[in-house]
mmCIF file of C-alpha atoms in Angstrom:
data_model
loop_
_atom_site.group_PDB
_atom_site.id
_atom_site.type_symbol
_atom_site.label_atom_id
_atom_site.label_comp_id
_atom_site.label_asym_id
_atom_site.label_seq_id
_atom_site.Cartn_x
_atom_site.Cartn_y
_atom_site.Cartn_z
ATOM 1 C CA GLU A 1 -0.005 -0.013 0.043
ATOM 2 C CA GLU A 2 2.804 2.581 1.165
ATOM 3 C CA MET A 3 4.923 1.688 -1.786
ATOM 4 C CA ASN A 4 2.264 1.913 -4.313
ATOM 5 C CA SER A 5 0.981 5.288 -3.077
ATOM 6 C CA THR A 6 4.557 6.837 -3.750
ATOM 7 C CA MET A 7 4.859 5.227 -6.990
ATOM 8 C CA SER A 8 1.726 6.457 -8.416
ATOM 9 C CA GLU A 9 2.024 9.873 -6.759
ATOM 10 C CA GLU A 10 2.671 11.928 -10.015
ATOM 11 C CA PRO A 11 -0.211 10.798 -11.866
ATOM 12 C CA ASP A 12 -2.402 11.048 -8.960
ATOM 13 C CA ALA A 13 -1.662 14.941 -8.620
ATOM 14 C CA LEU A 14 -2.078 15.441 -12.339
ATOM 15 C CA SER A 15 -5.475 13.348 -12.404
ATOM 16 C CA VAL A 16 -7.022 15.233 -9.457
ATOM 17 C CA VAL A 17 -5.843 18.767 -10.757
ATOM 18 C CA ASN A 18 -7.373 17.757 -14.327
ATOM 19 C CA GLN A 19 -10.636 16.397 -12.530
ATOM 20 C CA LEU A 20 -10.831 19.698 -10.715
ATOM 21 C CA ARG A 21 -10.278 21.808 -13.967
ATOM 22 C CA ASP A 22 -13.001 19.717 -15.630
ATOM 23 C CA LEU A 23 -15.481 20.437 -12.842
ATOM 24 C CA ALA A 24 -14.300 24.114 -12.764
ATOM 25 C CA ALA A 25 -15.231 24.389 -16.540
ATOM 26 C CA ASP A 26 -18.721 23.841 -15.685
ATOM 27 C CA PRO A 27 -20.312 27.278 -14.387
ATOM 28 C CA LEU A 28 -22.724 25.187 -12.083
ATOM 29 C CA ASN A 29 -19.655 23.980 -9.979
ATOM 30 C CA ARG A 30 -17.694 27.025 -9.541
ATOM 31 C CA ARG A 31 -19.406 28.441 -6.373
ATOM 32 C CA ALA A 32 -19.191 24.989 -4.657
ATOM 33 C CA ILE A 33 -15.485 24.408 -5.494
ATOM 34 C CA VAL A 34 -14.415 27.703 -3.931
ATOM 35 C CA GLN A 35 -16.718 27.280 -0.938
ATOM 36 C CA ASP A 36 -15.018 23.887 -0.381
ATOM 37 C CA GLN A 37 -12.600 23.636 2.426
ATOM 38 C CA GLY A 38 -9.865 21.750 0.605
ATOM 39 C CA CYS A 39 -9.951 22.692 -3.127
ATOM 40 C CA LEU A 40 -8.775 26.346 -3.228
ATOM 41 C CA PRO A 41 -5.795 25.384 -0.843
ATOM 42 C CA GLY A 42 -5.123 22.477 -2.773
ATOM 43 C CA LEU A 43 -4.864 24.476 -6.310
ATOM 44 C CA ILE A 44 -2.655 26.850 -4.656
ATOM 45 C CA LEU A 45 -0.177 24.057 -3.491
ATOM 46 C CA PHE A 46 -0.482 22.595 -6.977
ATOM 47 C CA LEU A 47 0.898 25.986 -8.278
ATOM 48 C CA ASP A 48 4.162 25.061 -6.704
ATOM 49 C CA HIS A 49 4.178 21.518 -8.119
ATOM 50 C CA PRO A 50 7.417 20.404 -9.987
ATOM 51 C CA ASN A 51 5.464 19.072 -13.049
ATOM 52 C CA PRO A 52 4.760 22.073 -15.239
ATOM 53 C CA GLN A 53 1.586 20.253 -16.409
ATOM 54 C CA VAL A 54 0.101 20.172 -13.008
ATOM 55 C CA VAL A 55 0.794 23.810 -12.667
ATOM 56 C CA HIS A 56 -0.765 24.906 -15.931
ATOM 57 C CA SER A 57 -3.839 22.811 -15.354
ATOM 58 C CA ALA A 58 -4.305 24.239 -11.809
ATOM 59 C CA LEU A 59 -4.059 27.789 -13.266
ATOM 60 C CA LEU A 60 -6.709 26.633 -15.905
ATOM 61 C CA ALA A 61 -8.830 25.707 -12.899
ATOM 62 C CA LEU A 62 -8.420 28.908 -11.306
ATOM 63 C CA ARG A 63 -9.056 30.765 -14.620
ATOM 64 C CA TYR A 64 -12.436 29.203 -14.699
ATOM 65 C CA LEU A 65 -13.278 29.738 -10.933
ATOM 66 C CA ALA A 66 -12.344 33.406 -11.418
ATOM 67 C CA GLU A 67 -14.995 33.812 -14.342
ATOM 68 C CA CYS A 68 -17.603 33.791 -11.237
ATOM 69 C CA ARG A 69 -17.596 37.169 -9.944
ATOM 70 C CA ALA A 70 -18.892 36.120 -6.611
ATOM 71 C CA ASN A 71 -15.787 34.028 -6.222
ATOM 72 C CA ARG A 72 -13.095 36.737 -6.773
ATOM 73 C CA GLU A 73 -12.911 38.157 -3.142
ATOM 74 C CA LYS A 74 -12.634 34.745 -1.521
ATOM 75 C CA MET A 75 -10.043 33.614 -3.940
ATOM 76 C CA LYS A 76 -7.956 36.830 -3.737
ATOM 77 C CA SER A 77 -7.807 36.587 -0.081
ATOM 78 C CA GLU A 78 -7.199 32.860 0.217
ATOM 79 C CA LEU A 79 -3.752 32.407 1.878
ATOM 80 C CA GLY A 80 -0.968 32.295 -0.572
ATOM 81 C CA MET A 81 -2.952 32.751 -3.657
ATOM 82 C CA MET A 82 -1.536 36.139 -4.960
ATOM 83 C CA LEU A 83 1.897 35.144 -3.828
ATOM 84 C CA SER A 84 1.934 31.871 -5.468
ATOM 85 C CA LEU A 85 0.546 33.306 -8.722
ATOM 86 C CA GLN A 86 3.401 35.864 -8.618
ATOM 87 C CA ASN A 87 5.986 33.175 -8.101
ATOM 88 C CA VAL A 88 4.847 31.394 -11.191
ATOM 89 C CA ILE A 89 5.155 34.614 -13.147
ATOM 90 C CA GLN A 90 8.586 35.240 -11.964
ATOM 91 C CA LYS A 91 10.080 31.816 -12.157
ATOM 92 C CA THR A 92 12.459 31.830 -15.000
ATOM 93 C CA THR A 93 11.546 28.025 -15.744
ATOM 94 C CA THR A 94 7.849 28.703 -16.181
ATOM 95 C CA PRO A 95 6.826 28.142 -19.871
ATOM 96 C CA GLY A 96 5.607 31.445 -21.399
ATOM 97 C CA GLU A 97 1.866 30.525 -21.878
ATOM 98 C CA THR A 98 1.929 29.329 -18.256
ATOM 99 C CA LYS A 99 3.221 32.804 -17.317
ATOM 100 C CA LEU A 100 0.693 34.825 -19.428
ATOM 101 C CA LEU A 101 -2.128 32.397 -17.818
ATOM 102 C CA ALA A 102 -0.864 33.241 -14.407
ATOM 103 C CA SER A 103 -0.790 36.783 -14.985
ATOM 104 C CA GLU A 104 -4.278 36.740 -16.346
ATOM 105 C CA VAL A 105 -5.637 35.206 -13.388
ATOM 106 C CA TYR A 106 -3.651 37.525 -11.189
ATOM 107 C CA ASP A 107 -5.115 40.504 -12.991
ATOM 108 C CA ILE A 108 -8.489 39.344 -12.714
ATOM 109 C CA LEU A 109 -8.263 38.779 -8.985
ATOM 110 C CA GLN A 110 -6.191 42.131 -8.420
ATOM 111 C CA SER A 111 -8.932 44.183 -9.825
ATOM 112 C CA SER A 112 -11.772 42.491 -8.140
ATOM 113 C CA SER A 113 -12.058 44.680 -5.132
ATOM 114 C CA LEU A 114 -11.619 48.058 -6.840
ATOM 115 C CA SER A 115 -14.401 50.401 -7.185
ATOM 116 C CA GLU A 116 -14.680 52.750 -10.126
ATOM 117 C CA MET A 117 -13.299 55.590 -8.206
ATOM 118 C CA ASP A 118 -9.965 53.689 -7.745
ATOM 119 C CA SER A 119 -9.444 52.692 -11.174
ATOM 120 C CA VAL A 120 -7.459 55.515 -12.209
ATOM 121 C CA SER A 121 -4.674 55.318 -9.385
ATOM 122 C CA GLU A 122 -5.111 51.562 -10.134
ATOM 123 C CA GLN A 123 -4.284 51.957 -13.639
ATOM 124 C CA ASN A 124 -1.197 53.947 -12.575
ATOM 125 C CA TYR A 125 -0.122 51.474 -9.984
ATOM 126 C CA ARG A 126 -0.766 48.588 -12.674
ATOM 127 C CA ARG A 127 1.430 50.419 -15.315
ATOM 128 C CA ARG A 128 4.314 50.278 -12.699
ATOM 129 C CA LYS A 129 3.698 46.825 -11.640
ATOM 130 C CA ALA A 130 3.445 45.764 -15.331
ATOM 131 C CA GLN A 131 6.973 46.591 -15.760
ATOM 132 C CA PHE A 132 7.989 44.626 -12.930
ATOM 133 C CA PHE A 133 6.001 41.833 -14.176
ATOM 134 C CA LEU A 134 6.072 40.796 -17.846
ATOM 135 C CA GLY A 135 4.551 43.807 -19.164
ATOM 136 C CA SER A 136 0.689 43.919 -19.201
ATOM 137 C CA THR A 137 -0.735 40.712 -20.478
ATOM 138 C CA ASN A 138 -3.223 42.669 -22.688
ATOM 139 C CA LYS A 139 -0.717 43.824 -25.208
ATOM 140 C CA ARG A 140 0.657 40.034 -25.414
ATOM 141 C CA ALA A 141 -2.747 38.604 -25.788
ATOM 142 C CA LYS A 142 -5.761 38.664 -27.837
ATOM 143 C CA THR A 143 -9.392 37.166 -27.471
ATOM 144 C CA VAL A 144 -10.885 35.031 -30.130
ATOM 145 C CA VAL A 145 -14.458 33.666 -29.960
ATOM 146 C CA LEU A 146 -15.274 30.619 -31.798
ATOM 147 C CA HIS A 147 -18.570 29.079 -32.836
ATOM 148 C CA ILE A 148 -17.883 25.307 -32.834
ATOM 149 C CA ASP A 149 -20.224 23.090 -34.808
ATOM 150 C CA GLY A 150 -20.550 19.633 -33.198
ATOM 151 C CA LEU A 151 -19.465 21.068 -29.469
ATOM 152 C CA ASP A 152 -22.628 19.412 -27.897
ATOM 153 C CA ASP A 153 -21.348 17.221 -24.989
ATOM 154 C CA SER A 154 -18.517 16.859 -22.339
ATOM 155 C CA SER A 155 -16.685 14.338 -24.406
ATOM 156 C CA ARG A 156 -16.597 16.756 -27.494
ATOM 157 C CA ARG A 157 -15.365 19.325 -25.187
ATOM 158 C CA ASN A 158 -12.688 17.438 -23.715
ATOM 159 C CA LEU A 159 -11.531 16.748 -27.419
ATOM 160 C CA CYS A 160 -11.635 20.324 -28.223
ATOM 161 C CA GLU A 161 -9.727 21.096 -24.925
ATOM 162 C CA GLU A 162 -6.978 18.588 -25.890
ATOM 163 C CA ALA A 163 -6.649 19.837 -29.445
ATOM 164 C CA LEU A 164 -6.204 23.705 -27.978
ATOM 165 C CA LEU A 165 -3.887 22.682 -25.366
ATOM 166 C CA LYS A 166 -1.612 21.277 -27.878
ATOM 167 C CA ILE A 167 -1.018 24.667 -29.723
ATOM 168 C CA LYS A 168 1.814 26.863 -28.558
ATOM 169 C CA GLY A 169 0.422 30.106 -28.161
ATOM 170 C CA VAL A 170 -2.815 29.380 -26.552
ATOM 171 C CA ILE A 171 -3.044 30.842 -23.020
ATOM 172 C CA SER A 172 -6.604 29.822 -21.844
ATOM 173 C CA PHE A 173 -10.048 29.108 -22.871
ATOM 174 C CA THR A 174 -13.532 28.978 -21.604
ATOM 175 C CA PHE A 175 -16.505 27.060 -23.063
ATOM 176 C CA GLN A 176 -20.021 28.264 -23.165
ATOM 177 C CA MET A 177 -21.546 24.846 -24.112
ATOM 178 C CA ALA A 178 -25.167 26.248 -24.338
ATOM 179 C CA VAL A 179 -24.435 28.205 -27.454
ATOM 180 C CA GLN A 180 -21.576 26.121 -28.830
ATOM 181 C CA ARG A 181 -18.893 28.579 -28.320
ATOM 182 C CA CYS A 182 -15.328 28.674 -26.921
ATOM 183 C CA VAL A 183 -13.493 32.052 -26.028
ATOM 184 C CA VAL A 184 -9.935 31.531 -26.490
ATOM 185 C CA ARG A 185 -7.042 33.846 -25.261
ATOM 186 C CA ILE A 186 -4.032 33.523 -27.475
ATOM 187 C CA ARG A 187 -0.737 35.238 -27.783
ATOM 188 C CA SER A 188 -1.022 38.197 -30.255
ATOM 189 C CA ASP A 189 1.532 36.575 -32.693
ATOM 190 C CA LEU A 190 -0.721 33.497 -33.099
ATOM 191 C CA LYS A 191 -3.034 33.370 -36.121
ATOM 192 C CA ALA A 192 -6.629 32.263 -35.091
ATOM 193 C CA GLU A 193 -6.586 30.006 -38.145
ATOM 194 C CA ALA A 194 -4.305 27.836 -36.076
ATOM 195 C CA LEU A 195 -7.258 27.274 -33.558
ATOM 196 C CA ALA A 196 -9.605 26.417 -36.422
ATOM 197 C CA THR A 197 -7.080 23.773 -37.846
ATOM 198 C CA ALA A 198 -6.675 22.386 -34.611
ATOM 199 C CA ILE A 199 -10.378 21.893 -34.018
ATOM 200 C CA ALA A 200 -10.812 20.339 -37.620
ATOM 201 C CA SER A 201 -8.182 17.711 -36.678
ATOM 202 C CA THR A 202 -10.787 16.258 -34.123
ATOM 203 C CA LYS A 203 -12.661 15.294 -37.380
ATOM 204 C CA VAL A 204 -15.907 15.874 -35.551
ATOM 205 C CA MET A 205 -16.104 19.349 -35.021
ATOM 206 C CA LYS A 206 -15.483 22.673 -37.187
ATOM 207 C CA ALA A 207 -14.876 26.250 -36.052
ATOM 208 C CA GLN A 208 -16.009 29.480 -37.192
ATOM 209 C CA GLN A 209 -14.950 32.999 -35.909
ATOM 210 C CA VAL A 210 -17.553 35.023 -34.115
ATOM 211 C CA VAL A 211 -16.895 38.693 -35.044
ATOM 212 C CA LYS A 212 -18.954 41.942 -34.244
ATOM 213 C CA SER A 213 -19.811 44.153 -37.374
ATOM 214 C CA GLU A 214 -19.707 48.007 -37.279
ATOM 215 C CA SER A 215 -23.304 47.979 -36.136
ATOM 216 C CA GLY A 216 -22.494 45.839 -33.070
ATOM 217 C CA GLU A 217 -24.180 42.542 -34.584
ATOM 218 C CA GLU A 218 -22.449 39.210 -34.259
ATOM 219 C CA MET A 219 -21.680 37.505 -37.446
ATOM 220 C CA LEU A 220 -19.954 34.027 -38.184
ATOM 221 C CA VAL A 221 -17.037 34.187 -40.476
ATOM 222 C CA PRO A 222 -15.833 30.830 -41.635
ATOM 223 C CA PHE A 223 -11.780 30.247 -41.999
ATOM 224 C CA GLN A 224 -10.166 29.380 -44.926
ATOM 225 C CA ASP A 225 -10.038 25.824 -45.630
ATOM 226 C CA THR A 226 -6.317 25.722 -46.255
ATOM 227 C CA PRO A 227 -4.779 24.316 -42.991
ATOM 228 C CA VAL A 228 -2.218 26.213 -41.197
ATOM 229 C CA GLU A 229 0.876 24.726 -39.779
ATOM 230 C CA VAL A 230 0.495 24.565 -36.113
ATOM 231 C CA GLU A 231 3.363 24.971 -33.910
ATOM 232 C CA GLN A 232 3.050 22.174 -31.344
ATOM 233 C CA ASN A 233 3.333 23.166 -27.726
ATOM 234 C CA THR A 234 6.556 21.499 -26.647
ATOM 235 C CA ASP A 235 6.638 23.296 -23.211
ATOM 236 C CA LEU A 236 4.100 21.316 -21.694
ATOM 237 C CA PRO A 237 4.796 17.538 -21.515
ATOM 238 C CA GLU A 238 2.459 15.160 -23.433
ATOM 239 C CA TYR A 239 -0.647 14.108 -21.669
ATOM 240 C CA LEU A 240 -0.538 10.318 -20.692
ATOM 241 C CA PRO A 241 -1.749 8.244 -23.452
ATOM 242 C CA GLU A 242 -5.270 6.861 -22.610
ATOM 243 C CA ASP A 243 -4.348 3.402 -21.577
ATOM 244 C CA GLU A 244 -1.480 4.241 -19.424
ATOM 245 C CA SER A 245 -3.597 6.637 -17.569
ATOM 246 C CA PRO A 246 -4.489 5.027 -14.010
ATOM 247 C CA THR A 247 -7.494 7.278 -13.708
ATOM 248 C CA LYS A 248 -9.467 6.263 -16.623
ATOM 249 C CA GLU A 249 -12.180 4.599 -14.643
ATOM 250 C CA GLN A 250 -12.429 7.745 -12.362
ATOM 251 C CA ASP A 251 -12.456 10.095 -15.280
ATOM 252 C CA LYS A 252 -15.594 8.205 -16.517
ATOM 253 C CA ALA A 253 -17.109 8.415 -13.222
ATOM 254 C CA VAL A 254 -16.433 12.305 -13.143
ATOM 255 C CA SER A 255 -17.745 12.960 -16.541
ATOM 256 C CA ARG A 256 -21.099 11.340 -15.517
ATOM 257 C CA VAL A 257 -21.056 13.551 -12.687
ATOM 258 C CA GLY A 258 -21.404 16.490 -15.258
ATOM 259 C CA SER A 259 -23.571 19.435 -14.310
ATOM 260 C CA HIS A 260 -25.191 17.782 -11.155
ATOM 261 C CA PRO A 261 -23.724 19.975 -8.151
ATOM 262 C CA GLU A 262 -24.535 17.193 -5.511
ATOM 263 C CA GLY A 263 -22.470 14.870 -7.449
ATOM 264 C CA ALA A 264 -19.857 17.385 -7.872
ATOM 265 C CA ALA A 265 -19.991 17.890 -4.259
ATOM 266 C CA SER A 266 -19.344 14.266 -3.146
ATOM 267 C CA TRP A 267 -16.431 14.285 -5.681
ATOM 268 C CA LEU A 268 -15.015 17.399 -4.270
ATOM 269 C CA SER A 269 -15.045 15.879 -0.899
ATOM 270 C CA THR A 270 -12.857 13.035 -2.406
ATOM 271 C CA ALA A 271 -10.470 15.541 -3.918
ATOM 272 C CA ALA A 272 -10.089 17.400 -0.677
ATOM 273 C CA ASN A 273 -9.211 14.152 1.072
ATOM 274 C CA PHE A 274 -6.743 13.405 -1.442
ATOM 275 C CA LEU A 275 -5.359 16.913 -1.231
ATOM 276 C CA SER A 276 -5.220 16.971 2.585
ATOM 277 C CA ARG A 277 -3.597 13.463 2.502
ATOM 278 C CA SER A 278 -0.781 14.520 -0.033
ATOM 279 C CA PHE A 279 -0.037 18.001 1.492
ATOM 280 C CA TYR A 280 -0.699 18.350 5.054
ATOM 281 C CA TRP A 281 1.565 15.674 6.540
#
C-alpha cells in the first residue's frame, strides 16, 4: 500500500488537478468548488508542483473559477494565492503560456476589489507593476471567439480542450456549451486560423470565428479551408496516453457527474481528502 502510493504519486496529482479543472469548467460547479474547504488551498499548492503540467492545469482551474464574480474576493484573500501566482510569473523556468495565464488570473483577482473611483490610481499602479511583471498581459494576448459546430457534450469538449492545449500560443479558454462557443485567449502573434485547424483535426468539429460588425451585430466568419501549420506546444509535457492513465475509470465517473452539483460536491470531498492526504502531513 505504502510503496504503491509513492509510486503513483505523480499521475495522482495530475489526475486530481485535471478533474478539478474539468469540474471548474462547468459554471454550475464554480461556487461549490470555492466554498469547499480543501479545493482552493489544494490548487494553490499545485501552483508550486514540480510538474509543469500540473501547474498549468491548476491555473486553468483557477481561471475558470475566477470567471464567477462572486468567487473573486474569496480567491484573492485565500492564503498564498496572490503570492503563488507571482511566483509562477517570476520563475524563469515557467513556460511562456503558463506565465501569461498566471498573470491573467492575477489581474482578474487583483482588480476584483476596486471600485470605479480607484480605477485611475489603480491603472497607474498597474502600469508600474506591469514593468515589474511581464509587461501587461493585454498587449501580448488577444481574444478569439469561436463558434464550434459539433460541440455538444462533455466528451467533445474534452477533445476540443486537448486540441487547443497542444497549440503553442494558447493561454486559456472558456467554453459556453449552451451556445456551442469557446472563448480563447491567445498570444498576439498566433493566427486564429491555427485554432480552426486544431479543431478540424478532431474530425468531428468545425470552427467559425464570431466577429462583431460595425453596428455591433455578431456574425460568423468561416476560416479558410487551407490548413495552417500549427506549432506544437513543446513546453508542456504530453498528456498520458489513454491506456497508461491510471484514472481512466475515475474520469468516466467524473464525466458522468457532469452538471449535477450534488454529484460534484461528493466528488469534491474525495478531491479534498486526496489533497489533505498529500499535502498536510
